[in-house]
Amino acid sequence: MSTSAPTDRAPELALPITDPELEQRLRARLAIVEEKLAGYARSSSPFVTEAASHLLEAGGKRFRPLLVLLAAECGPDTLADEVITAACVVELTHQASLYHDDVMDEALLRRGEDTANARFDNHVAILTGDFLFARSSSLTAELGPEAVRIQAATFAKLVEGQILEGVAPAEGVDPVDHHLEVLAGKTGVLIATSALYGALFAGADKEIQDALVAYGDIVGVAFQLSDDILDIASDESGKTPGTDLREGVPTLPVLLVRRSNEPGDARLLELLDSDLTDDDALAECVALLRAHPALAEARAYVQARAEEAKAALAPLPEGPVRTALEAFADIVAVRSV
C-alpha cells in the first residue's frame, strides 16, 4: 500500500538534505503528514479543536516526523501508508508533551505564540495534551501490537524524564548523570522511536533499525546539550544569553562547574546560587562561565557524542540518507562551538 497526495505546500526541512530527488520526495510526504495532523486535531467540539490545533498551527520544525520519513528510505517499502501514520504518531505525541511541559514550566510563550495554558488555563492545557495523546494512541493501535509496545515504552520514558526534571538527583547520583537521564527521557527516546518507526514500517533489516535507534538516542541528547551551551556561549541563538541561568534551569556547563569544585570558583558559585534576575549579576555570571574550563569540557562532550552518533550509522549503506544523518550530527557538534 502507498500514499501519494502531493499538496501545494512545501514545508521546510529540519534535516540537511542535499539530494534533490530525496528532498522533493520528503517535502511532498511531509506535506501529507501536515494535512493529516490538522485532521487528527479536530474534534466534534469547536473549542477542543481550537485548543488542540493551537500549537500545531504555531508551526514547528516537524523534526520527528521528518526523521520517520527519512528512516523509511532505508527499507524496501518506503511509501507504505504505515510510515505516514507513524510520522503522525510521533508528532502528536510530541505536541501533547509540549502542552504538559508548558504547564509544568509555567511558560507563557512557545514559537512566538501564547501557550495553551496562557491562552486558556492549566486545566484546558493538560486535558488538551491528554486528547492529543489519545489521538496518538488510537493511531498506534492501527499499526499493530509491536507499535503499541514501542509506544508504551516510549511514553513511559518520556513521562519519567519529565518527572525527573522537576526533582533533585537521588542520593549518590551525579547531577550530570541525572541531567543526561532527564534529556534521554524528554528528548532522546522519542527521536529514537521516530527513527525506529520509519525503518520498521518500511521493512528495513533489524540491524538497520537498531543502528537508527542508537543514533536517535545519542543525537537527541546531544542536540539538547548543545542548547545548554548556547544558553551561555551564544549571542545569536535566538534567546538572551543566560535565560536558563536566570530561570534556574540546570545545564551541562553549570553542573560541570559545580562538580569541579575548584578554589577559584567561589565567586561563580556564589552567583549561581544568587538571584540572577539582576541584569548585572547575570552578565557577570555569563562572563565567568564563558571563561571557565567547564564550557570547553561541555563542548568536547557534545562533539564526542556527535561522533558517536555518526559511528552508530555504520550499518547503513552509503547514500543520501546516511549523509543527511551524519550532516545533522555535524551540525549538532558545530552549533555548540
CSV table of C-alpha atoms in Angstrom, one decimal:
chain,number,residue,atom,x,y,z
A,1,MET,CA,0.0,0.0,0.0
A,2,SER,CA,1.2,3.5,-0.7
A,3,THR,CA,0.1,7.1,-0.1
A,4,SER,CA,0.6,9.8,-2.6
A,5,ALA,CA,-1.3,13.1,-2.4
A,6,PRO,CA,1.0,15.9,-3.1
A,7,THR,CA,-0.1,19.3,-1.8
A,8,ASP,CA,0.8,22.8,-2.8
A,9,ARG,CA,2.6,23.3,0.5
A,10,ALA,CA,6.4,22.9,0.6
A,11,PRO,CA,7.4,22.6,4.2
A,12,GLU,CA,10.9,23.5,5.3
A,13,LEU,CA,13.1,20.5,6.2
A,14,ALA,CA,14.7,20.3,9.6
A,15,LEU,CA,17.4,18.0,8.3
A,16,PRO,CA,20.2,18.8,5.9
A,17,ILE,CA,19.1,17.0,2.7
A,18,THR,CA,21.4,17.6,-0.3
A,19,ASP,CA,20.0,15.0,-2.7
A,20,PRO,CA,17.3,16.9,-4.8
A,21,GLU,CA,15.2,13.8,-5.5
A,22,LEU,CA,15.1,12.8,-1.9
A,23,GLU,CA,14.4,16.4,-0.8
A,24,GLN,CA,11.4,16.6,-3.2
A,25,ARG,CA,10.1,13.3,-2.0
A,26,LEU,CA,10.4,14.2,1.7
A,27,ARG,CA,8.7,17.6,1.2
A,28,ALA,CA,5.8,16.0,-0.6
A,29,ARG,CA,5.3,13.4,2.1
A,30,LEU,CA,5.8,15.8,4.9
A,31,ALA,CA,3.0,17.9,3.5
A,32,ILE,CA,0.7,14.9,3.6
A,33,VAL,CA,1.7,14.4,7.3
A,34,GLU,CA,0.9,18.1,7.9
A,35,GLU,CA,-2.5,17.8,6.4
A,36,LYS,CA,-3.3,14.6,8.4
A,37,LEU,CA,-2.1,16.2,11.6
A,38,ALA,CA,-4.6,19.0,11.2
A,39,GLY,CA,-7.4,16.4,10.8
A,40,TYR,CA,-6.3,14.5,13.9
A,41,ALA,CA,-6.5,17.6,16.0
A,42,ARG,CA,-10.2,18.1,15.0
A,43,SER,CA,-13.0,17.3,17.5
A,44,SER,CA,-16.8,17.5,17.3
A,45,SER,CA,-16.3,20.4,19.7
A,46,PRO,CA,-15.0,23.6,18.1
A,47,PHE,CA,-13.4,24.6,21.4
A,48,VAL,CA,-11.4,21.4,21.7
A,49,THR,CA,-10.4,21.7,18.0
A,50,GLU,CA,-9.2,25.2,18.7
A,51,ALA,CA,-7.2,24.2,21.8
A,52,ALA,CA,-5.7,21.0,20.1
A,53,SER,CA,-4.8,22.9,16.9
A,54,HIS,CA,-3.2,25.8,18.8
A,55,LEU,CA,0.4,24.6,18.9
A,56,LEU,CA,0.2,22.8,15.6
A,57,GLU,CA,-0.8,26.0,13.8
A,58,ALA,CA,2.0,27.8,15.5
A,59,GLY,CA,4.4,25.9,13.4
A,60,GLY,CA,7.5,23.9,14.4
A,61,LYS,CA,10.3,22.1,12.7
A,62,ARG,CA,8.5,18.7,12.4
A,63,PHE,CA,11.8,17.1,13.0
A,64,ARG,CA,10.4,13.9,14.4
A,65,PRO,CA,8.0,13.0,11.5
A,66,LEU,CA,10.7,14.0,9.1
A,67,LEU,CA,13.0,11.6,10.7
A,68,VAL,CA,10.4,8.8,10.4
A,69,LEU,CA,10.1,9.6,6.6
A,70,LEU,CA,13.9,9.7,6.2
A,71,ALA,CA,14.5,6.5,8.1
A,72,ALA,CA,11.9,4.8,5.9
A,73,GLU,CA,14.2,5.4,3.0
A,74,CYS,CA,16.3,2.6,4.4
A,75,GLY,CA,13.7,0.0,3.7
A,76,PRO,CA,12.1,-1.5,0.6
A,77,ASP,CA,8.6,-0.2,1.4
A,78,THR,CA,9.4,3.5,1.7
A,79,LEU,CA,6.0,4.6,0.6
A,80,ALA,CA,4.0,2.4,3.0
A,81,ASP,CA,0.9,4.0,4.5
A,82,GLU,CA,2.1,2.9,7.9
A,83,VAL,CA,5.1,5.2,7.6
A,84,ILE,CA,2.8,8.2,7.2
A,85,THR,CA,0.7,7.0,10.2
A,86,ALA,CA,3.8,6.5,12.3
A,87,ALA,CA,5.0,10.0,11.4
A,88,CYS,CA,1.7,11.4,12.7
A,89,VAL,CA,2.0,9.3,15.9
A,90,VAL,CA,5.3,10.7,16.9
A,91,GLU,CA,4.4,14.3,16.2
A,92,LEU,CA,1.1,14.1,18.0
A,93,THR,CA,3.0,12.5,21.0
A,94,HIS,CA,5.5,15.4,20.8
A,95,GLN,CA,2.8,18.0,20.6
A,96,ALA,CA,0.9,16.5,23.5
A,97,SER,CA,4.1,16.6,25.7
A,98,LEU,CA,4.5,20.3,24.9
A,99,TYR,CA,1.1,21.1,26.4
A,100,HIS,CA,2.1,19.3,29.6
A,101,ASP,CA,5.6,20.8,29.6
A,102,ASP,CA,4.3,24.3,29.3
A,103,VAL,CA,2.1,23.8,32.3
A,104,MET,CA,4.9,22.4,34.4
A,105,ASP,CA,7.2,25.2,33.3
A,106,GLU,CA,4.5,27.9,33.7
A,107,ALA,CA,5.6,29.0,30.2
A,108,LEU,CA,3.7,31.9,28.6
A,109,LEU,CA,5.1,31.7,25.1
A,110,ARG,CA,6.1,29.0,22.6
A,111,ARG,CA,7.1,29.6,19.0
A,112,GLY,CA,6.2,33.3,19.5
A,113,GLU,CA,2.6,32.5,20.4
A,114,ASP,CA,0.7,32.3,23.7
A,115,THR,CA,1.0,28.8,25.2
A,116,ALA,CA,-2.3,26.9,25.7
A,117,ASN,CA,-2.1,27.4,29.5
A,118,ALA,CA,-1.7,31.2,29.0
A,119,ARG,CA,-4.4,31.4,26.3
A,120,PHE,CA,-6.9,29.2,28.2
A,121,ASP,CA,-5.8,27.8,31.5
A,122,ASN,CA,-3.8,24.9,33.0
A,123,HIS,CA,-6.8,22.5,33.1
A,124,VAL,CA,-7.5,23.0,29.4
A,125,ALA,CA,-3.9,22.7,28.5
A,126,ILE,CA,-3.5,19.4,30.4
A,127,LEU,CA,-6.6,17.9,29.1
A,128,THR,CA,-5.8,19.0,25.5
A,129,GLY,CA,-2.4,17.2,25.9
A,130,ASP,CA,-4.4,14.2,27.0
A,131,PHE,CA,-6.7,14.5,24.0
A,132,LEU,CA,-3.7,14.5,21.6
A,133,PHE,CA,-2.1,11.6,23.4
A,134,ALA,CA,-5.4,9.7,22.9
A,135,ARG,CA,-5.3,10.5,19.2
A,136,SER,CA,-1.7,9.3,19.0
A,137,SER,CA,-2.7,6.1,20.9
A,138,SER,CA,-5.6,5.4,18.5
A,139,LEU,CA,-3.3,5.7,15.5
A,140,THR,CA,-0.7,3.5,17.2
A,141,ALA,CA,-3.3,0.8,17.6
A,142,GLU,CA,-3.8,0.8,13.8
A,143,LEU,CA,0.0,0.0,13.4
A,144,GLY,CA,-0.3,-3.2,15.4
A,145,PRO,CA,0.8,-4.8,18.7
A,146,GLU,CA,4.5,-4.2,18.2
A,147,ALA,CA,3.9,-0.4,17.6
A,148,VAL,CA,1.7,-0.4,20.8
A,149,ARG,CA,4.5,-1.9,22.8
A,150,ILE,CA,7.1,0.5,21.4
A,151,GLN,CA,4.8,3.5,22.0
A,152,ALA,CA,4.0,2.4,25.6
A,153,ALA,CA,7.7,2.1,26.4
A,154,THR,CA,8.5,5.4,24.7
A,155,PHE,CA,5.7,7.2,26.6
A,156,ALA,CA,6.8,5.7,29.9
A,157,LYS,CA,10.3,7.0,29.4
A,158,LEU,CA,9.1,10.4,28.2
A,159,VAL,CA,6.9,10.9,31.3
A,160,GLU,CA,9.7,9.6,33.5
A,161,GLY,CA,12.0,12.2,32.1
A,162,GLN,CA,9.5,15.0,32.7
A,163,ILE,CA,9.1,13.9,36.3
A,164,LEU,CA,12.8,13.6,36.9
A,165,GLU,CA,13.4,17.1,35.5
A,166,GLY,CA,11.5,18.5,38.5
A,167,VAL,CA,13.2,16.6,41.2
A,168,ALA,CA,16.6,16.6,42.7
A,169,PRO,CA,19.0,13.7,41.9
A,170,ALA,CA,18.7,10.7,44.2
A,171,GLU,CA,21.3,10.4,46.9
A,172,GLY,CA,24.6,9.2,45.4
A,173,VAL,CA,23.6,10.1,41.9
A,174,ASP,CA,25.9,12.5,40.0
A,175,PRO,CA,23.8,15.6,39.0
A,176,VAL,CA,25.4,15.4,35.5
A,177,ASP,CA,24.2,11.8,35.1
A,178,HIS,CA,20.8,12.9,36.4
A,179,HIS,CA,20.6,15.6,33.8
A,180,LEU,CA,21.6,13.2,31.0
A,181,GLU,CA,18.9,10.8,32.1
A,182,VAL,CA,16.3,13.6,32.0
A,183,LEU,CA,17.3,14.5,28.5
A,184,ALA,CA,17.3,10.9,27.4
A,185,GLY,CA,13.7,10.7,28.5
A,186,LYS,CA,12.4,14.1,27.5
A,187,THR,CA,14.1,14.2,24.1
A,188,GLY,CA,16.2,11.2,23.1
A,189,VAL,CA,13.6,8.5,23.4
A,190,LEU,CA,11.0,10.0,21.0
A,191,ILE,CA,13.7,10.8,18.4
A,192,ALA,CA,15.0,7.2,18.6
A,193,THR,CA,11.4,5.9,18.3
A,194,SER,CA,10.9,8.2,15.2
A,195,ALA,CA,13.9,6.6,13.5
A,196,LEU,CA,12.8,3.1,14.5
A,197,TYR,CA,9.2,3.6,13.2
A,198,GLY,CA,10.4,4.7,9.8
A,199,ALA,CA,12.8,1.8,9.4
A,200,LEU,CA,10.4,-0.8,10.9
A,201,PHE,CA,7.3,0.1,8.8
A,202,ALA,CA,9.4,0.4,5.6
A,203,GLY,CA,10.7,-3.2,6.2
A,204,ALA,CA,14.4,-2.3,6.9
A,205,ASP,CA,16.6,-5.0,8.4
A,206,LYS,CA,16.8,-5.4,12.2
A,207,GLU,CA,20.5,-4.2,12.1
A,208,ILE,CA,19.4,-1.0,10.4
A,209,GLN,CA,16.6,-0.5,12.9
A,210,ASP,CA,19.0,-0.9,15.8
A,211,ALA,CA,21.5,1.4,14.3
A,212,LEU,CA,18.9,4.1,13.8
A,213,VAL,CA,17.6,3.7,17.4
A,214,ALA,CA,21.2,4.1,18.7
A,215,TYR,CA,21.7,7.2,16.5
A,216,GLY,CA,18.4,8.8,17.6
A,217,ASP,CA,19.1,8.2,21.3
A,218,ILE,CA,22.6,9.8,21.1
A,219,VAL,CA,21.9,12.7,18.7
A,220,GLY,CA,18.7,13.7,20.5
A,221,VAL,CA,20.5,14.2,23.8
A,222,ALA,CA,23.5,15.8,22.2
A,223,PHE,CA,21.2,18.4,20.5
A,224,GLN,CA,19.7,19.4,23.8
A,225,LEU,CA,23.1,19.6,25.4
A,226,SER,CA,24.2,21.9,22.6
A,227,ASP,CA,21.3,24.1,23.7
A,228,ASP,CA,22.8,24.1,27.2
A,229,ILE,CA,26.0,25.5,25.8
A,230,LEU,CA,24.3,28.0,23.5
A,231,ASP,CA,22.4,29.5,26.5
A,232,ILE,CA,25.8,30.6,27.8
A,233,ALA,CA,28.1,30.9,24.8
A,234,SER,CA,26.0,32.4,22.0
A,235,ASP,CA,24.7,35.9,21.4
A,236,GLU,CA,22.9,34.7,18.2
A,237,SER,CA,20.9,31.6,19.5
A,238,GLY,CA,17.5,33.4,19.3
A,239,LYS,CA,17.3,34.0,23.0
A,240,THR,CA,19.1,36.2,25.5
A,241,PRO,CA,22.3,34.6,26.9
A,242,GLY,CA,21.7,33.2,30.4
A,243,THR,CA,18.0,32.7,30.0
A,244,ASP,CA,18.3,29.2,31.5
A,245,LEU,CA,20.6,30.6,34.2
A,246,ARG,CA,18.1,33.2,35.2
A,247,GLU,CA,15.3,30.7,35.4
A,248,GLY,CA,17.4,28.2,37.4
A,249,VAL,CA,17.3,25.5,34.7
A,250,PRO,CA,20.1,23.0,35.1
A,251,THR,CA,22.6,23.0,32.2
A,252,LEU,CA,25.6,20.9,31.5
A,253,PRO,CA,28.2,23.7,31.9
A,254,VAL,CA,26.8,24.8,35.2
A,255,LEU,CA,26.6,21.2,36.5
A,256,LEU,CA,30.2,20.7,35.5
A,257,VAL,CA,31.3,23.8,37.3
A,258,ARG,CA,29.5,22.6,40.5
A,259,ARG,CA,31.2,19.2,40.1
A,260,SER,CA,34.7,20.7,39.6
A,261,ASN,CA,34.7,22.4,43.0
A,262,GLU,CA,37.8,24.4,42.1
A,263,PRO,CA,39.0,27.0,44.7
A,264,GLY,CA,38.8,29.8,42.1
A,265,ASP,CA,35.1,29.1,41.5
A,266,ALA,CA,33.9,30.8,44.7
A,267,ARG,CA,32.5,33.9,43.0
A,268,LEU,CA,30.9,32.0,40.2
A,269,LEU,CA,29.3,29.5,42.6
A,270,GLU,CA,28.1,32.5,44.7
A,271,LEU,CA,26.4,34.0,41.6
A,272,LEU,CA,24.9,30.7,40.6
A,273,ASP,CA,23.3,30.4,44.0
A,274,SER,CA,22.0,34.0,43.9
A,275,ASP,CA,19.1,35.9,42.4
A,276,LEU,CA,20.0,36.2,38.7
A,277,THR,CA,17.1,38.4,37.8
A,278,ASP,CA,19.5,41.3,38.3
A,279,ASP,CA,21.0,42.1,34.9
A,280,ASP,CA,24.4,43.0,36.2
A,281,ALA,CA,24.7,39.8,38.2
A,282,LEU,CA,23.5,37.7,35.2
A,283,ALA,CA,26.1,39.4,32.9
A,284,GLU,CA,28.9,38.7,35.3
A,285,CYS,CA,27.8,35.1,35.8
A,286,VAL,CA,27.7,34.5,32.0
A,287,ALA,CA,31.1,36.1,31.6
A,288,LEU,CA,32.6,33.9,34.2
A,289,LEU,CA,31.0,30.8,32.7
A,290,ARG,CA,32.3,31.6,29.3
A,291,ALA,CA,35.9,31.8,30.7
A,292,HIS,CA,35.5,28.6,32.7
A,293,PRO,CA,37.1,25.3,31.6
A,294,ALA,CA,33.7,23.7,32.1
A,295,LEU,CA,32.4,25.3,28.9
A,296,ALA,CA,35.2,23.7,26.9
A,297,GLU,CA,34.5,20.4,28.7
A,298,ALA,CA,30.8,20.6,27.8
A,299,ARG,CA,31.7,21.3,24.1
A,300,ALA,CA,34.1,18.4,24.0
A,301,TYR,CA,31.4,16.1,25.4
A,302,VAL,CA,28.8,17.2,22.8
A,303,GLN,CA,31.3,16.8,20.0
A,304,ALA,CA,32.2,13.3,21.2
A,305,ARG,CA,28.6,12.3,21.3
A,306,ALA,CA,28.0,13.6,17.8
A,307,GLU,CA,30.9,11.5,16.6
A,308,GLU,CA,29.4,8.5,18.5
A,309,ALA,CA,26.1,9.1,16.8
A,310,LYS,CA,27.8,9.1,13.3
A,311,ALA,CA,29.6,5.9,14.2
A,312,ALA,CA,26.3,4.2,15.1
A,313,LEU,CA,25.2,4.7,11.5
A,314,ALA,CA,27.9,2.2,10.2
A,315,PRO,CA,25.4,-0.5,9.2
A,316,LEU,CA,23.6,2.0,6.9
A,317,PRO,CA,24.7,1.9,3.3
A,318,GLU,CA,26.4,4.9,1.8
A,319,GLY,CA,24.0,7.3,0.3
A,320,PRO,CA,21.8,10.4,0.8
A,321,VAL,CA,20.1,9.1,3.9
A,322,ARG,CA,23.3,8.3,5.8
A,323,THR,CA,24.8,11.6,4.5
A,324,ALA,CA,21.9,13.6,5.8
A,325,LEU,CA,22.0,11.9,9.3
A,326,GLU,CA,25.8,12.4,9.5
A,327,ALA,CA,25.4,16.0,8.5
A,328,PHE,CA,22.9,16.6,11.2
A,329,ALA,CA,25.2,15.2,13.8
A,330,ASP,CA,27.9,17.5,12.5
A,331,ILE,CA,25.5,20.4,12.9
A,332,VAL,CA,24.9,19.4,16.5
A,333,ALA,CA,28.6,19.5,17.1
A,334,VAL,CA,29.3,22.7,15.3
A,335,ARG,CA,26.4,24.7,16.9
A,336,SER,CA,28.0,24.2,20.3
A,337,VAL,CA,31.3,25.8,19.3
